[in-house]
Short mmCIF file of C-alpha atoms and ligand atoms in Angstrom, two decimals:
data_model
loop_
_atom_site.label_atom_id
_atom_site.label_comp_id
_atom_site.label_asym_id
_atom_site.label_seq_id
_atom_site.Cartn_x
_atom_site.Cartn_y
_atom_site.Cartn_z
CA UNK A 1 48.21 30.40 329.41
CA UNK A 2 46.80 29.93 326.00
CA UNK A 3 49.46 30.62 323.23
CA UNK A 4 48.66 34.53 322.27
CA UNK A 5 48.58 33.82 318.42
CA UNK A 6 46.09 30.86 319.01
CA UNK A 7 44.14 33.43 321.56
CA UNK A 8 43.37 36.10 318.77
CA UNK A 9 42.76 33.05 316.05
CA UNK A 10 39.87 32.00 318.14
CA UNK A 11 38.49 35.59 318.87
CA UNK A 12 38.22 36.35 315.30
CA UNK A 13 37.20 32.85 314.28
CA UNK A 14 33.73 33.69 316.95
CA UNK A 15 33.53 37.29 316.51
CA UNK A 16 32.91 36.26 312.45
CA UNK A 17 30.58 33.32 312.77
CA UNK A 18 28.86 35.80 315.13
CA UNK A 19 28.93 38.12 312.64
CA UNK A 20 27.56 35.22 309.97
CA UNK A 21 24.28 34.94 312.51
CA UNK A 22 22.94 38.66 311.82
CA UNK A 23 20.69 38.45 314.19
CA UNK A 24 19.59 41.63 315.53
CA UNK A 25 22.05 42.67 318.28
CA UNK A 26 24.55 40.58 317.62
CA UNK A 27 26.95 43.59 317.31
CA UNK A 28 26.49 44.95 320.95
CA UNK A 29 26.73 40.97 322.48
CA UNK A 30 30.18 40.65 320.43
CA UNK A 31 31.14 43.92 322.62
CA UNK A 32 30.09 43.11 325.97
CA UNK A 33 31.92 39.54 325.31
CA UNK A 34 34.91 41.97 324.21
CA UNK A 35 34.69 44.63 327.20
CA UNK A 36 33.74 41.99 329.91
CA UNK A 37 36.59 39.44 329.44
CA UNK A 38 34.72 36.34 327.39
CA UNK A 39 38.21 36.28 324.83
CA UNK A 40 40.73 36.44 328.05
CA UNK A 41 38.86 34.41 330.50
CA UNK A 42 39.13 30.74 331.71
CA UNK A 43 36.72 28.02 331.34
CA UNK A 44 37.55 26.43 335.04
CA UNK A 45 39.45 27.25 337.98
CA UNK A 46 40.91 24.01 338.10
CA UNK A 47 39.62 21.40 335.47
CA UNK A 48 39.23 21.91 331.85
CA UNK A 49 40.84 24.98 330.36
CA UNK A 50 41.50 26.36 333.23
CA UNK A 51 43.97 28.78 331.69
CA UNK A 52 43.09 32.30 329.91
CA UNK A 53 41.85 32.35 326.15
CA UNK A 54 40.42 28.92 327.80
CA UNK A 55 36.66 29.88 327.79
CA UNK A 56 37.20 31.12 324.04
CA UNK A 57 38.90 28.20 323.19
CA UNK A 58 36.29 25.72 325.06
CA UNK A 59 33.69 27.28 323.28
CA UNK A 60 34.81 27.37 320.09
CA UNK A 61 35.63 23.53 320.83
CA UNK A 62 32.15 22.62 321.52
CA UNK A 63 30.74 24.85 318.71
CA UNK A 64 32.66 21.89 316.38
CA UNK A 65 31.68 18.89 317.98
CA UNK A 66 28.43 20.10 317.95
CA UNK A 67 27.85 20.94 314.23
CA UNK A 68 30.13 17.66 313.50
CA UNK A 69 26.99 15.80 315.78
CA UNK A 70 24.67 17.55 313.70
CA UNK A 71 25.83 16.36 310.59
CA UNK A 72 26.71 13.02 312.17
CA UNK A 73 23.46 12.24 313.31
CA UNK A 74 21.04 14.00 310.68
CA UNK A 75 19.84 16.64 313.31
CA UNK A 76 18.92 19.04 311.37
CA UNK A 77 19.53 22.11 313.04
CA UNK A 78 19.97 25.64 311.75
CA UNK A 79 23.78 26.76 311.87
CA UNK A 80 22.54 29.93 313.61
CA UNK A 81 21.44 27.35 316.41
CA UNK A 82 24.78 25.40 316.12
CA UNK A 83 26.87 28.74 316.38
CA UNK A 84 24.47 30.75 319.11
CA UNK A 85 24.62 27.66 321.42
CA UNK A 86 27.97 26.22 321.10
CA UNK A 87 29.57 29.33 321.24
CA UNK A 88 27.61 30.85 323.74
CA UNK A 89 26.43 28.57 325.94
CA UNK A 90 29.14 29.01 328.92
CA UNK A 91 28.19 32.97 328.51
CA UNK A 92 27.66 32.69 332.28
CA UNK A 93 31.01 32.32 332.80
CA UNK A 94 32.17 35.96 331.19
CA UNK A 95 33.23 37.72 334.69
CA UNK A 96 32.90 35.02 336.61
CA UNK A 97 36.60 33.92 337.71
CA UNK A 98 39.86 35.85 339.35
CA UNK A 99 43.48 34.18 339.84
CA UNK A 100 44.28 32.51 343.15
CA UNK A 101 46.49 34.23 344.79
CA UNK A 102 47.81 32.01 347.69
CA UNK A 103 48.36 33.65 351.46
CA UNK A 104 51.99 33.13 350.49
CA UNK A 105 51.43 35.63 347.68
CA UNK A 106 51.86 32.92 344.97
CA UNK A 107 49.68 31.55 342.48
CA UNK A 108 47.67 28.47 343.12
CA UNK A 109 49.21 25.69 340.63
CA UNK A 110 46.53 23.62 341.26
CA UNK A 111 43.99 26.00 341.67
CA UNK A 112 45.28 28.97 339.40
CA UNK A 113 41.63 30.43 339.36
CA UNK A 114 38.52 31.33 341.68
CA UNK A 115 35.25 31.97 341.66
CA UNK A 116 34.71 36.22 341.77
CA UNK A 117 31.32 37.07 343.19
CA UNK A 118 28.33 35.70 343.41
CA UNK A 119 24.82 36.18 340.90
CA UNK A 120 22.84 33.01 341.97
CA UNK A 121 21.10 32.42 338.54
CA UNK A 122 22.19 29.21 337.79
CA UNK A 123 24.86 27.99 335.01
CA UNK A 124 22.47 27.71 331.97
CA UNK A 125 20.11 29.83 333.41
CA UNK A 126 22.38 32.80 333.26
CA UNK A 127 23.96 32.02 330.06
CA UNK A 128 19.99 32.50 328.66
CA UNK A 129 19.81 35.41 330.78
CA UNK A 130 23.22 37.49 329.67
CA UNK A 131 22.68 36.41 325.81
CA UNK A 132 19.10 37.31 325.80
CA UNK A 133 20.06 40.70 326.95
CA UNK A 134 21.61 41.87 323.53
CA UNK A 135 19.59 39.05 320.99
CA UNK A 136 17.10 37.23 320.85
CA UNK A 137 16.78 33.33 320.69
CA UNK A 138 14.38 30.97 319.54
CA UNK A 139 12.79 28.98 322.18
CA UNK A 140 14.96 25.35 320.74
CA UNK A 141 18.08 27.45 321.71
CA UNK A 142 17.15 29.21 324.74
CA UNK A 143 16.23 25.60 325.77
CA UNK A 144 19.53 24.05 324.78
CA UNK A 145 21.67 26.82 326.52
CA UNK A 146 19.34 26.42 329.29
CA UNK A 147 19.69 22.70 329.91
CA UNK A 148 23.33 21.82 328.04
CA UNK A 149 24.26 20.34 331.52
CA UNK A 150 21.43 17.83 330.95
CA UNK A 151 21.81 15.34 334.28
CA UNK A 152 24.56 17.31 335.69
CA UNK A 153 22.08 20.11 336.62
CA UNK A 154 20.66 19.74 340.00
CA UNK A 155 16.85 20.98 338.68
CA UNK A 156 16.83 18.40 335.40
CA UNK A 157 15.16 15.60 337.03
CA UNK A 158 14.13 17.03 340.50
CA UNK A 159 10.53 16.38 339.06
CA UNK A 160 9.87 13.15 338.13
CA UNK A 161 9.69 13.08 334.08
CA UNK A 162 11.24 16.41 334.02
CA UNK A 163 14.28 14.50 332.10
CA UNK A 164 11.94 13.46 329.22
CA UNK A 165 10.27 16.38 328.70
CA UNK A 166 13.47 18.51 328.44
CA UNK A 167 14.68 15.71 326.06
CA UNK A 168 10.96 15.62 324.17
CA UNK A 169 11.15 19.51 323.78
CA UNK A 170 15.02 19.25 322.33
CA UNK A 171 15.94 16.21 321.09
CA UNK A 172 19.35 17.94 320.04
CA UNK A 173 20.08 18.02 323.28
CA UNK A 174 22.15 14.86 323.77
CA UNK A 175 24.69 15.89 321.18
CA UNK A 176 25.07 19.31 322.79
CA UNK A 177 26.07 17.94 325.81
CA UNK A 178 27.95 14.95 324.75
CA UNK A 179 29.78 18.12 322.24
CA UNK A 180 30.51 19.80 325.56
CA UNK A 181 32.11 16.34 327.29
CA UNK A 182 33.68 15.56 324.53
CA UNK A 183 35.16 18.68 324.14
CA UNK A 184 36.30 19.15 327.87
CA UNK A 185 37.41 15.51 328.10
CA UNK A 186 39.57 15.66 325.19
CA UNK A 187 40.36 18.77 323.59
CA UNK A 188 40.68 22.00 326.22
CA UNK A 189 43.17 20.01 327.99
CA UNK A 190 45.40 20.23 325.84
CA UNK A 191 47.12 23.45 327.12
CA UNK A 192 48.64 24.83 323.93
CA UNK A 193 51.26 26.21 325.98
CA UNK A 194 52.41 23.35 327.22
CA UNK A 195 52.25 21.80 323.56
CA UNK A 196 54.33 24.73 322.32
CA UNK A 197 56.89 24.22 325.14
CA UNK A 198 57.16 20.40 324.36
CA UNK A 199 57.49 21.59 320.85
CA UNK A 200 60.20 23.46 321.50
CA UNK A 201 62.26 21.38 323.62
CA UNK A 202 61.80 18.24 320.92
CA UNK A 203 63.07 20.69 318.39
CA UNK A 204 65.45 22.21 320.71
FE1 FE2 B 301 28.47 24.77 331.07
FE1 FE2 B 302 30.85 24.07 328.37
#
């Protein structure tokens, strides 16, 4: 489990670059992340924070590599966009997982979460769809939600050229997802409270 101090760093870290947005509606999409578990939740049941306060903490985490891309690579994209889409574009995940409880009554280690229920949208497809429910977005970042899995999204090339013109119509796209590998790859596996507990047995 994420460290709680780190937890409630990240929450108001989002809730105020939210905030920073004011775009109309922003206010009621902060509460349904608050009331429907987006701060508490995991980002995986198995792979990259997979732990609560991971979904926060992914997003946040991709929210930085993508402005840092943006910068890097002259992009030029609003920080509205930056914020909107790196923080929200795993919205689809808000309700989505349960712990797994074993037969034997004990938590999966491997496994610690599952999937709870089914709403066969699609990943990106329901991120667009649960965000666009409280504000609205341009058409670049209802794109770049929409797509962020790029390749890894069954539908992105199941037309041939498809690939190009998602890329033509968003050439931010690449950094988004590379912002979202890079992040997963590198940064939400570092459970931070396995870092405190080697912390405190080297200080121990
Ligand atoms: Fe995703
Ligand atoms: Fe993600």
């Amino acid at each position: 489990m994420i460290d709680k101090q780190q937890a409630a760093k990240n929450k108001v870290t989002i809730v105020n670059l939210l905030k920073q947005t004011e775009r109309e509606g922003i206010e009621g999409l902060i509460h349904w992340l608050d009331t429907d578990g987006f701060f508490e939740s995991p980002a995986s049941t198995q792979f990259h924070g997979n732990y609560d306060g991971g979904l926060a903490y992914h997003s946040l985490n991709v929210y930085e590599e993508f402005n840092h891309l943006n910068e890097r690579y002259n992009l030029g994209l609003e920080q509205d966009t930056i914020t909107l889409v790196g923080l929200l574009h795993d919205a689809c995940k808000v309700g989505l997982y349960e712990p797994n409880i074993l037969k034997s009554g004990n938590r999966s280690e491997s496994k610690p979460y599952k999937t709870n229920g089914e709403f066969p949208f699609g990943h990106g497809e329901l991120s667009v769809y649960y965000v666009q429910q409280h504000i609205q977005l341009t058409p670049e970042e209802a794109l770049l939600i929409r797509w962020h899995m790029e390749k890894y999204d069954a539908t992105y090339d199941f037309v041939n050229g498809q690939g190009d013109r998602i890329r033509n119509a968003v050439p931010s796209l690449c950094a988004l997802s590379c912002a979202d590998k890079l992040a997963s790859a590198y940064i939400d596996d570092i459970n931070p409270s396995k870092v405190s507990q080697q912390q405190q047995q080297t200080q121990a």
